Amino acid sequence: MRFRTRFNAVGGISDFIEQWRRPTPYRWPILAASFLVSGSLMFWVTQEKYYYPPEQPEVTYITTFAEGRTDEEIRQSNIENQRQKDEREAEQARLLERRRELYKEVGAATGLDVDAMEAQIEADEAAEAEAERQRLERLFGEREDRSETTVETDSE
């Protein structure tokens, strides 16, 4: 049996023509709706959008320093900034100490053993500092050991 004889389009085309020739009242609106739907779908599918990369911004640098400062002016400015920083840190330390004193007073007024709590806090802070020192020693001590061994091998 041949493939061509099994699937013959002549019968289908003749049936379509016969149905098309029948006088149906909604033939043209249905045909228009069919074209509109399939045309809209094809239009939507075949659109290509291209997004351009954004333009590079124009950078304007704003500086608060004078254009032609001398090294001495820079040094004086650095000294003044360091003085202000030291004053701020001293004020923060003073406020922190005042806060600790107030907490001690409140704790003593409520019947807590403030001295034992302070000793425990100091012990915890000392343990944390020692752990951090050991961690840094392990990290940087290995580097120093390696650099010493490389120096020793180079000198030999």
CSV table of C-alpha atoms in Angstrom, one decimal:
chain,number,residue,atom,x,y,z
A,1,MET,CA,0.0,0.0,0.0
A,2,ARG,CA,1.4,3.3,-1.0
A,3,PHE,CA,1.7,6.2,1.4
A,4,ARG,CA,0.4,8.7,-1.2
A,5,THR,CA,-3.0,7.0,-1.6
A,6,ARG,CA,-3.7,6.7,2.1
A,7,PHE,CA,-3.4,10.5,2.7
A,8,ASN,CA,-5.0,12.2,-0.2
A,9,ALA,CA,-5.9,15.8,0.4
A,10,VAL,CA,-8.4,16.0,-2.5
A,11,GLY,CA,-11.3,14.8,-0.4
A,12,GLY,CA,-10.6,17.3,2.3
A,13,ILE,CA,-10.3,20.2,-0.1
A,14,SER,CA,-13.5,19.3,-1.9
A,15,ASP,CA,-15.4,19.0,1.5
A,16,PHE,CA,-14.1,22.5,2.5
A,17,ILE,CA,-15.2,24.0,-0.9
A,18,GLU,CA,-18.7,22.4,-0.5
A,19,GLN,CA,-19.1,23.8,3.1
A,20,TRP,CA,-17.8,27.2,1.9
A,21,ARG,CA,-20.4,27.4,-0.9
A,22,ARG,CA,-23.3,26.8,1.5
A,23,PRO,CA,-25.2,30.0,2.4
A,24,THR,CA,-24.3,30.6,6.1
A,25,PRO,CA,-25.1,34.0,7.6
A,26,TYR,CA,-22.0,34.2,9.8
A,27,ARG,CA,-19.3,33.1,7.3
A,28,TRP,CA,-17.5,36.5,6.9
A,29,PRO,CA,-17.5,37.5,10.6
A,30,ILE,CA,-16.2,34.1,11.6
A,31,LEU,CA,-13.5,34.3,8.9
A,32,ALA,CA,-12.6,37.9,10.0
A,33,ALA,CA,-12.4,36.8,13.7
A,34,SER,CA,-10.2,33.8,12.7
A,35,PHE,CA,-7.8,36.0,10.7
A,36,LEU,CA,-7.7,38.6,13.5
A,37,VAL,CA,-6.9,36.0,16.2
A,38,SER,CA,-4.2,34.2,14.2
A,39,GLY,CA,-2.8,37.5,12.8
A,40,SER,CA,-2.6,39.0,16.3
A,41,LEU,CA,-0.9,35.9,17.6
A,42,MET,CA,1.6,36.0,14.7
A,43,PHE,CA,2.2,39.7,15.2
A,44,TRP,CA,2.9,39.2,18.9
A,45,VAL,CA,5.2,36.3,18.4
A,46,THR,CA,7.3,37.9,15.7
A,47,GLN,CA,8.0,41.1,17.5
A,48,GLU,CA,11.6,41.7,18.5
A,49,LYS,CA,12.5,44.0,21.3
A,50,TYR,CA,16.0,45.3,21.8
A,51,TYR,CA,16.9,47.1,25.0
A,52,TYR,CA,19.9,49.5,24.6
A,53,PRO,CA,22.4,49.5,27.4
A,54,PRO,CA,22.0,52.6,29.6
A,55,GLU,CA,24.2,55.6,28.8
A,56,GLN,CA,27.3,56.0,31.0
A,57,PRO,CA,26.6,58.7,33.5
A,58,GLU,CA,28.7,61.8,33.5
A,59,VAL,CA,30.5,62.0,36.8
A,60,THR,CA,31.2,65.3,38.4
A,61,TYR,CA,33.6,65.2,41.3
A,62,ILE,CA,32.8,67.5,44.2
A,63,THR,CA,35.6,68.2,46.6
A,64,THR,CA,35.6,70.3,49.8
A,65,PHE,CA,39.3,70.8,49.7
A,66,ALA,CA,41.0,73.7,48.1
A,67,GLU,CA,42.6,72.9,44.7
A,68,GLY,CA,46.1,74.0,45.5
A,69,ARG,CA,46.6,73.0,49.2
A,70,THR,CA,50.2,72.8,50.4
A,71,ASP,CA,51.6,69.9,52.4
A,72,GLU,CA,51.6,72.0,55.5
A,73,GLU,CA,47.9,72.9,55.1
A,74,ILE,CA,47.1,69.2,54.7
A,75,ARG,CA,49.2,68.3,57.7
A,76,GLN,CA,47.5,70.9,59.9
A,77,SER,CA,44.1,69.7,58.6
A,78,ASN,CA,44.9,66.1,59.6
A,79,ILE,CA,46.1,67.2,63.0
A,80,GLU,CA,42.9,69.2,63.6
A,81,ASN,CA,40.7,66.2,62.4
A,82,GLN,CA,42.7,63.8,64.7
A,83,ARG,CA,42.1,66.2,67.7
A,84,GLN,CA,38.4,66.3,67.0
A,85,LYS,CA,38.3,62.5,66.7
A,86,ASP,CA,40.1,62.2,70.0
A,87,GLU,CA,37.7,64.6,71.7
A,88,ARG,CA,34.7,62.6,70.4
A,89,GLU,CA,36.2,59.3,71.6
A,90,ALA,CA,36.9,60.8,75.0
A,91,GLU,CA,33.3,62.0,75.3
A,92,GLN,CA,32.0,58.6,74.3
A,93,ALA,CA,34.2,56.9,76.8
A,94,ARG,CA,33.0,59.4,79.5
A,95,LEU,CA,29.4,58.7,78.6
A,96,LEU,CA,29.9,55.0,78.7
A,97,GLU,CA,31.6,55.2,82.1
A,98,ARG,CA,28.7,57.3,83.4
A,99,ARG,CA,26.2,54.8,82.1
A,100,ARG,CA,28.1,52.0,83.8
A,101,GLU,CA,28.0,53.9,87.1
A,102,LEU,CA,24.2,54.4,86.7
A,103,TYR,CA,23.7,50.7,86.1
A,104,LYS,CA,25.8,49.9,89.2
A,105,GLU,CA,23.6,52.3,91.3
A,106,VAL,CA,20.4,50.7,89.9
A,107,GLY,CA,21.8,47.2,90.5
A,108,ALA,CA,22.9,48.1,94.1
A,109,ALA,CA,19.4,49.6,94.8
A,110,THR,CA,17.7,46.5,93.6
A,111,GLY,CA,19.8,44.2,95.7
A,112,LEU,CA,22.1,42.7,93.0
A,113,ASP,CA,25.7,41.9,93.7
A,114,VAL,CA,27.2,44.5,91.4
A,115,ASP,CA,30.8,43.8,92.2
A,116,ALA,CA,30.5,40.1,91.4
A,117,MET,CA,28.8,40.9,88.1
A,118,GLU,CA,31.5,43.4,87.2
A,119,ALA,CA,34.2,40.9,88.0
A,120,GLN,CA,32.4,38.3,85.9
A,121,ILE,CA,32.2,40.8,83.0
A,122,GLU,CA,35.9,41.7,83.3
A,123,ALA,CA,36.8,38.0,83.3
A,124,ASP,CA,34.6,37.3,80.2
A,125,GLU,CA,36.2,40.3,78.4
A,126,ALA,CA,39.7,39.1,79.3
A,127,ALA,CA,38.9,35.6,78.1
A,128,GLU,CA,37.5,37.0,74.8
A,129,ALA,CA,40.6,39.2,74.3
A,130,GLU,CA,42.9,36.2,75.0
A,131,ALA,CA,41.0,34.0,72.6
A,132,GLU,CA,41.3,36.7,69.9
A,133,ARG,CA,45.0,37.1,70.6
A,134,GLN,CA,45.5,33.4,70.2
A,135,ARG,CA,43.5,33.3,67.0
A,136,LEU,CA,45.5,36.1,65.6
A,137,GLU,CA,48.7,34.5,66.7
A,138,ARG,CA,47.7,31.3,65.0
A,139,LEU,CA,46.8,33.1,61.8
A,140,PHE,CA,49.8,35.4,61.7
A,141,GLY,CA,52.3,33.2,63.6
A,142,GLU,CA,52.1,30.7,60.7
A,143,ARG,CA,52.9,33.4,58.2
A,144,GLU,CA,55.9,34.5,60.2
A,145,ASP,CA,57.1,30.9,60.6
A,146,ARG,CA,56.8,30.3,56.9
A,147,SER,CA,58.6,33.6,56.1
A,148,GLU,CA,61.4,32.6,58.5
A,149,THR,CA,61.8,29.2,56.9
A,150,THR,CA,62.0,30.7,53.5
A,151,VAL,CA,64.6,33.2,54.7
A,152,GLU,CA,66.6,30.4,56.3
A,153,THR,CA,66.5,28.3,53.1
A,154,ASP,CA,67.5,31.3,51.0
A,155,SER,CA,70.4,32.2,53.2
A,156,GLU,CA,71.8,28.7,53.1
